[in-house]
Coordinates of N, CA and C and ligand atoms in Angstrom, one line a residue:
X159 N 54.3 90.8 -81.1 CA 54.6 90.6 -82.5 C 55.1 91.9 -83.2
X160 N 56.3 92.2 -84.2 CA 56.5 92.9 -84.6 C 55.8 93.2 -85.6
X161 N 56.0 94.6 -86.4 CA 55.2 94.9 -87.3 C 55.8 94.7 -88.8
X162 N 57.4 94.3 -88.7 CA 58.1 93.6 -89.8 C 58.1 92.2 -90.2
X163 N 57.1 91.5 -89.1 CA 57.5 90.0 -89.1 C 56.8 89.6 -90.3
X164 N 57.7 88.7 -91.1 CA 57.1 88.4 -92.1 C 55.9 87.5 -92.2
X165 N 55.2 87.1 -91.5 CA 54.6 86.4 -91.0 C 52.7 87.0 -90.5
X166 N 53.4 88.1 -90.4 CA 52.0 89.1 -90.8 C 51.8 89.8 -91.8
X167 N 50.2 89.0 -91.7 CA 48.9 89.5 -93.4 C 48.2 90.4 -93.2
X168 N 48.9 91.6 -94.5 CA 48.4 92.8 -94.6 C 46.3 93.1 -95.0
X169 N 45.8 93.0 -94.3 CA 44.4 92.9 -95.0 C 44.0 94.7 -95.5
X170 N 44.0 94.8 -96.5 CA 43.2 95.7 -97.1 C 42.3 96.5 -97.3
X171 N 41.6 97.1 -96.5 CA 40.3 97.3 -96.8 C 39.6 97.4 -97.7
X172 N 38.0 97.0 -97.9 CA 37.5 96.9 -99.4 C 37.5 98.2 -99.4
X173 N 37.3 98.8 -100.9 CA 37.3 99.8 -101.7 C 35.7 100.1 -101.3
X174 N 35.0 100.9 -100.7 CA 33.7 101.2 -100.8 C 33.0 102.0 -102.5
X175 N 32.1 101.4 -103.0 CA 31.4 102.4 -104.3 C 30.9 103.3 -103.6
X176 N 30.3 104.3 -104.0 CA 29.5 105.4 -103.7 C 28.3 105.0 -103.5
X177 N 27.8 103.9 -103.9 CA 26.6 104.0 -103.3 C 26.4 103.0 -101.9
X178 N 27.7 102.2 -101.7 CA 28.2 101.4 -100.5 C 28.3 102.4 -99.6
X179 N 29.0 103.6 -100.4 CA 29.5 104.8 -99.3 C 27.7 105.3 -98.2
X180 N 26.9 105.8 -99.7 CA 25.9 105.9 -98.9 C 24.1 105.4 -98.5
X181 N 25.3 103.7 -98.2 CA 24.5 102.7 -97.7 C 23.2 102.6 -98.7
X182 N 22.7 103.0 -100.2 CA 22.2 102.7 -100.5 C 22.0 101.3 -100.7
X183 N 22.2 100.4 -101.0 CA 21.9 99.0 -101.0 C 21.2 98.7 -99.6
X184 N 21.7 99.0 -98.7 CA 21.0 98.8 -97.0 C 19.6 99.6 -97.2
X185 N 19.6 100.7 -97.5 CA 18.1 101.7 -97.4 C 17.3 100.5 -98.7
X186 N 17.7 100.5 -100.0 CA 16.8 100.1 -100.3 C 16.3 98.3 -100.0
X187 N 17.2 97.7 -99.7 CA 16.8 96.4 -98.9 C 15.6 96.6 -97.8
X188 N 15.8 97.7 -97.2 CA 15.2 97.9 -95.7 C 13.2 98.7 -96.2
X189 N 13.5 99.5 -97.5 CA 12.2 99.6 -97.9 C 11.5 98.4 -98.5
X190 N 12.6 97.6 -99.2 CA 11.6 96.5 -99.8 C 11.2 96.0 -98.7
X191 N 11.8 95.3 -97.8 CA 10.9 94.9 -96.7 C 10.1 95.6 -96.1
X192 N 9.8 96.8 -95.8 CA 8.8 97.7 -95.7 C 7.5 97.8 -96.2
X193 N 8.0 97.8 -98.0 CA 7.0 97.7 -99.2 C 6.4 95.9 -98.4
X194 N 6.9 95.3 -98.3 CA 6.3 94.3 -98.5 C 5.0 94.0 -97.1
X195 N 5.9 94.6 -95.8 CA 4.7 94.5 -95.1 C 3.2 95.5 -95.5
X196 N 3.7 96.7 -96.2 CA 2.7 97.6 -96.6 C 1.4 96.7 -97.5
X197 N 2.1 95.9 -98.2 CA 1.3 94.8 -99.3 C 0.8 94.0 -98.6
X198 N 1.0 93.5 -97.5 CA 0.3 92.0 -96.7 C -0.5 92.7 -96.1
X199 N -0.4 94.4 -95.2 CA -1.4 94.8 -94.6 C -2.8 94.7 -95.6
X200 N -2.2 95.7 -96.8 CA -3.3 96.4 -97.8 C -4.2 94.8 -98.9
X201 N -3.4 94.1 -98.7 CA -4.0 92.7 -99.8 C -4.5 91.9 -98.5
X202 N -3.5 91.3 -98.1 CA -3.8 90.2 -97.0 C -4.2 90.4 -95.3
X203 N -4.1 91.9 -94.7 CA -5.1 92.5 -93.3 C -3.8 91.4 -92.5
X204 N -3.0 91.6 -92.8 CA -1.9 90.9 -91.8 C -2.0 92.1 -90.3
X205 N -2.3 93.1 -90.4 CA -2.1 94.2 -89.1 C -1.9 93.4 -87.7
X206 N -0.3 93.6 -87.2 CA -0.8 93.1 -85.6 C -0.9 94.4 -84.6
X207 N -1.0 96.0 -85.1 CA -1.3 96.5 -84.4 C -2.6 97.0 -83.9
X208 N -2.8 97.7 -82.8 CA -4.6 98.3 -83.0 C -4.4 99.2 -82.4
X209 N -5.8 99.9 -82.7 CA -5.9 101.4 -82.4 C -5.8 101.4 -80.9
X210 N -5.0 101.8 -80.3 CA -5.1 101.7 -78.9 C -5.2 102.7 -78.4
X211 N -5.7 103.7 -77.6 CA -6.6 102.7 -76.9 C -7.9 102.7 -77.1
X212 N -8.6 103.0 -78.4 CA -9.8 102.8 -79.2 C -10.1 101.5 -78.8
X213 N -9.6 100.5 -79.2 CA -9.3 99.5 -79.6 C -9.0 98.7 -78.4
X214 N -9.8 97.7 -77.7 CA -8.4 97.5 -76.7 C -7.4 96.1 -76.7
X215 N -6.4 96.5 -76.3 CA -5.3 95.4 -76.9 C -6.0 93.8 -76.3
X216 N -5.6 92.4 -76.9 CA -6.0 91.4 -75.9 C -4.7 90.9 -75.7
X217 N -4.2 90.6 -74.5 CA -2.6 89.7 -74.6 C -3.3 88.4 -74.2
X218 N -1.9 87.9 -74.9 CA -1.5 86.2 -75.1 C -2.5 85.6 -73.5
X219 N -2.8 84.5 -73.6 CA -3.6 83.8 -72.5 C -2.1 83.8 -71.8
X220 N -1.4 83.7 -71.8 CA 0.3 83.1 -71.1 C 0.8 84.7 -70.5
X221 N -0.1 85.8 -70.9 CA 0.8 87.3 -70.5 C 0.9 87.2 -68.7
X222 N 1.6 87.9 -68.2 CA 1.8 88.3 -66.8 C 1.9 89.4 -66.4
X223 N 1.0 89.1 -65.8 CA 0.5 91.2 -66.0 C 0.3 91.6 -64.2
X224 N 0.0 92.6 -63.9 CA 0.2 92.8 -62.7 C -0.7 91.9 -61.7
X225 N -0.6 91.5 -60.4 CA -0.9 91.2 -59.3 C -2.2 90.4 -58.8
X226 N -3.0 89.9 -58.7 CA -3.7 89.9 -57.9 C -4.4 88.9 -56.6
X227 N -4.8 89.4 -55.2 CA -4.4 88.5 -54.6 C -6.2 88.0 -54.1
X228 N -6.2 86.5 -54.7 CA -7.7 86.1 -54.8 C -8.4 85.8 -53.6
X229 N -9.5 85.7 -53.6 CA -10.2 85.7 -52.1 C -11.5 84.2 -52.4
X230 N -11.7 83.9 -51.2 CA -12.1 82.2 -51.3 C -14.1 82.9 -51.6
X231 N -14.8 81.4 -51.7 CA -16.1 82.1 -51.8 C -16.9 82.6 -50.5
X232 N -16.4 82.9 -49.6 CA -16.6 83.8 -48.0 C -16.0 85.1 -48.5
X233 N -15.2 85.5 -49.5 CA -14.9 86.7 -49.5 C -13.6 87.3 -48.5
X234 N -12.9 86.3 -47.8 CA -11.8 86.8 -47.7 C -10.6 86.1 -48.3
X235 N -9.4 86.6 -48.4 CA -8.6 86.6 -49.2 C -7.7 84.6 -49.0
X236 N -7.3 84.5 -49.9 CA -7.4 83.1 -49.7 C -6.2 82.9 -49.3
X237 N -5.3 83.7 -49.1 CA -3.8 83.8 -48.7 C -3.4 83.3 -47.4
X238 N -2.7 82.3 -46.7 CA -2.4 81.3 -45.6 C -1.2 82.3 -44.8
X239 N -0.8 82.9 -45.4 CA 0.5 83.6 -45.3 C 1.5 82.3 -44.4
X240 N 1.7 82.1 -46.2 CA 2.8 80.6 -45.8 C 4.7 81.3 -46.0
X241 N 4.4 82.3 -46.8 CA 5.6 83.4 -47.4 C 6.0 82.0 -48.3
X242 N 5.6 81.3 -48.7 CA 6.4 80.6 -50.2 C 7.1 81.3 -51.1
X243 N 5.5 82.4 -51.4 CA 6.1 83.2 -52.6 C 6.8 84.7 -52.4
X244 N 6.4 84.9 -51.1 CA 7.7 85.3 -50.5 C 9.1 85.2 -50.8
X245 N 9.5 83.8 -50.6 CA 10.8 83.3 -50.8 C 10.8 82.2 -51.9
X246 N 10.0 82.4 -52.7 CA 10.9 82.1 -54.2 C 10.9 83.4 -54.7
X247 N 10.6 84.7 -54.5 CA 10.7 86.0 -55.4 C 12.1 86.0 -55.9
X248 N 12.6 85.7 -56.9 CA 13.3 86.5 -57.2 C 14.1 87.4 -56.9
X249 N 12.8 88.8 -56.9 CA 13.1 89.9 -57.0 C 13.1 90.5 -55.6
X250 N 12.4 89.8 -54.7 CA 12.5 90.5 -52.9 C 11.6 91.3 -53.3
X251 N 10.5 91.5 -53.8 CA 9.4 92.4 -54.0 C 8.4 92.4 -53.3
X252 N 8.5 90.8 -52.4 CA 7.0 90.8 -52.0 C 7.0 90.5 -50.1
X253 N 6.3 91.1 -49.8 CA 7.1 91.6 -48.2 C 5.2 91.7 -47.5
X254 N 5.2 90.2 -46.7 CA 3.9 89.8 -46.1 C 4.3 90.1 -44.5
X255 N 3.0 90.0 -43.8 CA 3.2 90.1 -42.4 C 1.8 89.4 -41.9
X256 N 2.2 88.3 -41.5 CA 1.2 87.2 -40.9 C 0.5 87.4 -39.9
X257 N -0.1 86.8 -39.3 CA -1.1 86.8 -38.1 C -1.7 85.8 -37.8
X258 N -1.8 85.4 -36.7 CA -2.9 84.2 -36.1 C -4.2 84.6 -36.6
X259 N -4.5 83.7 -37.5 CA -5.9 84.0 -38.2 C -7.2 83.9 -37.0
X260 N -8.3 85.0 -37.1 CA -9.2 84.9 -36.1 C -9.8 83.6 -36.2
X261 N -10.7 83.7 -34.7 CA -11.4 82.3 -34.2 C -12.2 81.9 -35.3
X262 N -12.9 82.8 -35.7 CA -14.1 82.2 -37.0 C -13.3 81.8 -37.5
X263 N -12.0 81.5 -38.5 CA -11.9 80.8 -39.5 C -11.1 79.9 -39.3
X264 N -11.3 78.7 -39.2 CA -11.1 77.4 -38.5 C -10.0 76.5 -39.4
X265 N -10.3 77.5 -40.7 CA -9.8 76.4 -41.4 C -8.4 76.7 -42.0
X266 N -7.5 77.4 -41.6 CA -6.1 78.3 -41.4 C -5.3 78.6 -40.0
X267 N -4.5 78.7 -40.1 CA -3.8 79.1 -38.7 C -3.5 80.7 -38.7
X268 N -3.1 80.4 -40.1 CA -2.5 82.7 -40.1 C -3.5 83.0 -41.5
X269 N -3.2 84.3 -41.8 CA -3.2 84.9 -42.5 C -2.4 86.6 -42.4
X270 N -2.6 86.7 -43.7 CA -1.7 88.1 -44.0 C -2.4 89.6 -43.6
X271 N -1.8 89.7 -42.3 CA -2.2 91.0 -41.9 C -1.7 91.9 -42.7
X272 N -0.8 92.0 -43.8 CA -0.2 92.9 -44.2 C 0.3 92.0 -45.5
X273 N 0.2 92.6 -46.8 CA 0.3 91.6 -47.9 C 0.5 93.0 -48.7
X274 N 1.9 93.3 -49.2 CA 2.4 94.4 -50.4 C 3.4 93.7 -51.2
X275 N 3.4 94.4 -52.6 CA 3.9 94.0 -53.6 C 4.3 94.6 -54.7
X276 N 5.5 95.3 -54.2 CA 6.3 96.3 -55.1 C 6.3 95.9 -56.9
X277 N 5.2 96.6 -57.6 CA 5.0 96.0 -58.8 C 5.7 96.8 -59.9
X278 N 7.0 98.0 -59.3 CA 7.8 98.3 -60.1 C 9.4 97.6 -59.8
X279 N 9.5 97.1 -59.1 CA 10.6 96.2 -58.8 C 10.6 94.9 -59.4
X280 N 9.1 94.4 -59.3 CA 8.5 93.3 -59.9 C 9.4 92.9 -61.2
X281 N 9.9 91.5 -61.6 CA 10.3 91.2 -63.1 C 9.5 90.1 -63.9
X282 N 8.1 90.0 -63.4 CA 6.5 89.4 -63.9 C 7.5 88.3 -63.9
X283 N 8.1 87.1 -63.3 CA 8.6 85.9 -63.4 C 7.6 85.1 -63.5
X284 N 6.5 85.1 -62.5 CA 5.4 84.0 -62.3 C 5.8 83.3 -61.2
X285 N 7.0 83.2 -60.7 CA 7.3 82.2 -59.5 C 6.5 82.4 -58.2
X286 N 6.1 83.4 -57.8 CA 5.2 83.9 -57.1 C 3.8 82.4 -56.9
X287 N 3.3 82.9 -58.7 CA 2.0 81.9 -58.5 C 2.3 80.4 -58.3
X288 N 3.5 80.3 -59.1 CA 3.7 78.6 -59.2 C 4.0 78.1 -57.8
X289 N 4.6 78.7 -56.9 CA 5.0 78.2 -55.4 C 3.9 78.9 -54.3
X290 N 2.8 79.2 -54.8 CA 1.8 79.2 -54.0 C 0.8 78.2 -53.8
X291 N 0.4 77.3 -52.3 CA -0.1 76.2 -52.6 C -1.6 76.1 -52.4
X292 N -1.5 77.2 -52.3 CA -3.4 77.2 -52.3 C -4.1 78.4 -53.3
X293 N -3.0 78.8 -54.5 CA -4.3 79.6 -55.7 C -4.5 80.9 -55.3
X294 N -3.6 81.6 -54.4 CA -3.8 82.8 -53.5 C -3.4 84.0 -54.6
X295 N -2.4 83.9 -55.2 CA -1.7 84.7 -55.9 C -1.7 84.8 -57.2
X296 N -1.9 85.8 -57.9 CA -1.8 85.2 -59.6 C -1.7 86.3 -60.5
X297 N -1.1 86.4 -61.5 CA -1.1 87.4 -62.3 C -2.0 87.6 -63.5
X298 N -2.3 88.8 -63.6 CA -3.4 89.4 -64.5 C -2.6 89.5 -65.9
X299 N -4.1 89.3 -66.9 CA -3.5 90.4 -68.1 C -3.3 91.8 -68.0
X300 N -3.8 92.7 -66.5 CA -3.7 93.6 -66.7 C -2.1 94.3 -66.9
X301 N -2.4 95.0 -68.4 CA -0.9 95.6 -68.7 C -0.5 96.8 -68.6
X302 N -1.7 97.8 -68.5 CA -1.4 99.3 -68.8 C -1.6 99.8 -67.4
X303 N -1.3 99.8 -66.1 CA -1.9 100.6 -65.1 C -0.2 101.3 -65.1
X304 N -0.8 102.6 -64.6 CA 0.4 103.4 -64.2 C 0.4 104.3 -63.0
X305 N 1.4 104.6 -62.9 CA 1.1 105.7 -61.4 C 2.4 106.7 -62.1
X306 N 1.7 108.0 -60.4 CA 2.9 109.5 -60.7 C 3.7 109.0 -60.0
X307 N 3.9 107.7 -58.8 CA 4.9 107.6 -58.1 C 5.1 106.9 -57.7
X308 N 6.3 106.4 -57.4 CA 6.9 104.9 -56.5 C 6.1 104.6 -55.9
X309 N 5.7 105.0 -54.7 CA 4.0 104.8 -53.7 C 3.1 104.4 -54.7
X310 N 2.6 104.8 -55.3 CA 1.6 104.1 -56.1 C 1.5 103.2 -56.5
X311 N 2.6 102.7 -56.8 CA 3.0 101.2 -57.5 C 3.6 100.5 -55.8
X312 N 3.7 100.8 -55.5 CA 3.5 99.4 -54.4 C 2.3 99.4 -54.0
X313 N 1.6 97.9 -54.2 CA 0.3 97.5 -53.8 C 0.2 97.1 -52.7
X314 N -0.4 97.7 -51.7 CA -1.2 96.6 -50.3 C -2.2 96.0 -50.7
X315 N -2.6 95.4 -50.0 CA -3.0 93.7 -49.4 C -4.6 94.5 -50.4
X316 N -5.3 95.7 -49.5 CA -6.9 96.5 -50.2 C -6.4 96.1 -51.4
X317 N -5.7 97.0 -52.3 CA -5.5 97.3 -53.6 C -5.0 95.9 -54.5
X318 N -4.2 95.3 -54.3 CA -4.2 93.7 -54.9 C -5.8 92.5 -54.6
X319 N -6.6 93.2 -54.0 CA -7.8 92.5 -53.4 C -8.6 93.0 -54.5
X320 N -8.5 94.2 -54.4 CA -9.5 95.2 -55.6 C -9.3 94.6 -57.0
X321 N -7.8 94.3 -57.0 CA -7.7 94.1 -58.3 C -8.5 92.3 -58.9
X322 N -8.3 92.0 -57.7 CA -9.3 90.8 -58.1 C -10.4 91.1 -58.6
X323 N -10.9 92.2 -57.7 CA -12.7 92.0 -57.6 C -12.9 92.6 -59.3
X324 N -11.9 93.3 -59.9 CA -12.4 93.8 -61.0 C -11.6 92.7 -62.4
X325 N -11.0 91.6 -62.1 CA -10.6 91.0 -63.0 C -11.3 89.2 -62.6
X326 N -11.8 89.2 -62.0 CA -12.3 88.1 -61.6 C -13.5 87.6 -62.9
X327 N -13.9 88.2 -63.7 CA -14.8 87.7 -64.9 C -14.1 88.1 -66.3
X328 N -13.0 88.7 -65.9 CA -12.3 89.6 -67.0 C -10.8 89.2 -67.6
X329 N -10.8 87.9 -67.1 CA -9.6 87.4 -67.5 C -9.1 87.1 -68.7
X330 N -8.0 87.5 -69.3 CA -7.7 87.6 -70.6 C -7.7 85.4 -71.3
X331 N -7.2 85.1 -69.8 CA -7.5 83.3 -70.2 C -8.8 82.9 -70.4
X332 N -9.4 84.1 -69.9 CA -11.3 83.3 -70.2 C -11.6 83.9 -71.1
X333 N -10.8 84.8 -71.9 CA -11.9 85.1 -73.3 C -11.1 85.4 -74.3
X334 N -11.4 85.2 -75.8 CA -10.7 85.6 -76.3 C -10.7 86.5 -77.6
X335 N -11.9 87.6 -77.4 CA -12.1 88.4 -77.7 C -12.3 89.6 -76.5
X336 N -11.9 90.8 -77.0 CA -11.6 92.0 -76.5 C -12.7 92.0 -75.7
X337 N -12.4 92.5 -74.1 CA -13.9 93.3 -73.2 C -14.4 94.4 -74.1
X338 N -16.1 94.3 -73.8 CA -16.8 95.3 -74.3 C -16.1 96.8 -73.9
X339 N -16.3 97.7 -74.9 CA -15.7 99.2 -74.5 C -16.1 99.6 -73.4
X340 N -15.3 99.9 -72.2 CA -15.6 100.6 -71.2 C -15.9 99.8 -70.0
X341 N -15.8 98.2 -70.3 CA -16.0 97.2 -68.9 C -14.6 96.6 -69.0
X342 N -13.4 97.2 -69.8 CA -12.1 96.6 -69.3 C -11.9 96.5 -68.7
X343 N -10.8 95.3 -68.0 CA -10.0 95.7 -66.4 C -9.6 97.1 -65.9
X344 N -9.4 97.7 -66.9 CA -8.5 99.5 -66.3 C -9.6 99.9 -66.1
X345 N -10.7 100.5 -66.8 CA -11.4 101.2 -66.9 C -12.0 101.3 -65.2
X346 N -12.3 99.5 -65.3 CA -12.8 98.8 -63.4 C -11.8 99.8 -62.5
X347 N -10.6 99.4 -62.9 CA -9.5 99.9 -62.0 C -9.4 101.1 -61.3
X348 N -10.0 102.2 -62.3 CA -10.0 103.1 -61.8 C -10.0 103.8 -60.5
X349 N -11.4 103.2 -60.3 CA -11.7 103.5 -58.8 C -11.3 103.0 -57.7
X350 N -11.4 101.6 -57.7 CA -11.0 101.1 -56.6 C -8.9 101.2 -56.6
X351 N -8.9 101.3 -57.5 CA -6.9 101.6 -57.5 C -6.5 102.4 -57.6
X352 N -5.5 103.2 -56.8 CA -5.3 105.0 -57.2 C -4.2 104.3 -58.2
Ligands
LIG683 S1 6.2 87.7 -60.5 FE1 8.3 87.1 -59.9 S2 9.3 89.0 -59.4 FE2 7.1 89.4 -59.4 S3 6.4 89.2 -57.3 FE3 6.1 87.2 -58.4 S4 8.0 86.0 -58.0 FE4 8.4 88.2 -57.5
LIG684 S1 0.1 84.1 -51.5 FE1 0.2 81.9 -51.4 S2 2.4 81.5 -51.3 FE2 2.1 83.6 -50.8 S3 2.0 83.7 -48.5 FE3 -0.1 83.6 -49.4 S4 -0.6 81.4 -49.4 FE4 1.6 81.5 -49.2

């Protein structure tokens, strides 16, 4: 298109005021809504934050939080090493290595000699738990664990076991008030999880 064609509409630009210039209308829009959450905290205790980590946070019954891999009432891990959830990952995060389950336990063919689960690759989907057919796999509330290094954050087979043993009464779906100070999941975590 030419730039003579009569057929092209010259648009204008609006004229900015000075106080359009400096976005005053936007700033004070943006305090009133400010002012107003300041009023629902101070009249109405609307706060959804808390002192953390004074305070400790509770997430949603529905959160998906890191890992854990559950063990039957014998105490060993309840995992068939079927790789289901292996192969619905997603993300390729989770990387089992089977075995002819020993003579004692009669009631399996394999189990997972080897059970890791790259929990920084991880994208908390849940597909993991949903296509596991025996309850082996499942995700925690636990939300704050961190590491200094890539190694640390991938979990073996111990360390996703540990994490049971310390969220097994501590499940954010079983309660819904905050754990007593200092019997959190992390706090548990400590020791048995580097
Ligand atoms: S939560 Fe999703 S991404 Fe993470 S291990 Fe399970 S299936 Fe893979
Ligand atoms: S955790 Fe469940 S789905 Fe995954 S290998 Fe074990 S039994 Fe199969």
């Amino acid at each position: 298109m030419r730039l003579d064609d009569p057929k092209l509409k010259k648009i204008e630009p609006p004229r900015l005021s000075l106080a359009d210039r400096f976005f005053l209308p936007q700033v004070a829009a943006g305090l009133l809504v400010t002012g107003k959450h300041i009023l629902d905290v101070l009249i109405k205790d609307t706060a959804i934050t808390v002192q953390y980590p004074e305070v400790q946070h509770v997430p949603s019954p529905v959160y998906r939080g890191v890992h854990r891999l559950n063990k039957d009432e014998e105490g060993r891990p309840k995992c068939v090493a079927c790789m289901l959830c292996a192969t619905a990952c997603p993300a390729h995060c989770i990387d089992i290595v089977g075995a002819t389950a020993p003579e004692s336990w009669p009631d399996r063919e394999k189990y997972p000699e080897s059970f890791v689960i790259d929990e920084l690759r991880c994208i908390y989907c849940g597909m993991c738990e949903e296509a596991c057919p025996v309850e082996a796999i499942e995700l925690t509330g636990l939300y704050d664990l961190t590491g200094l290094s890539r190694e640390e954050m991938i979990f073996d087979k111990t360390k996703l076991l540990s994490v049971f043993d310390v969220t097994r009464d501590a499940e954010p779906m079983k309660f819904t008030t905050p754990p007593p100070a200092g019997t959190g999941p992390t706090q548990a975590l400590e020791s048995p999880v580097s």
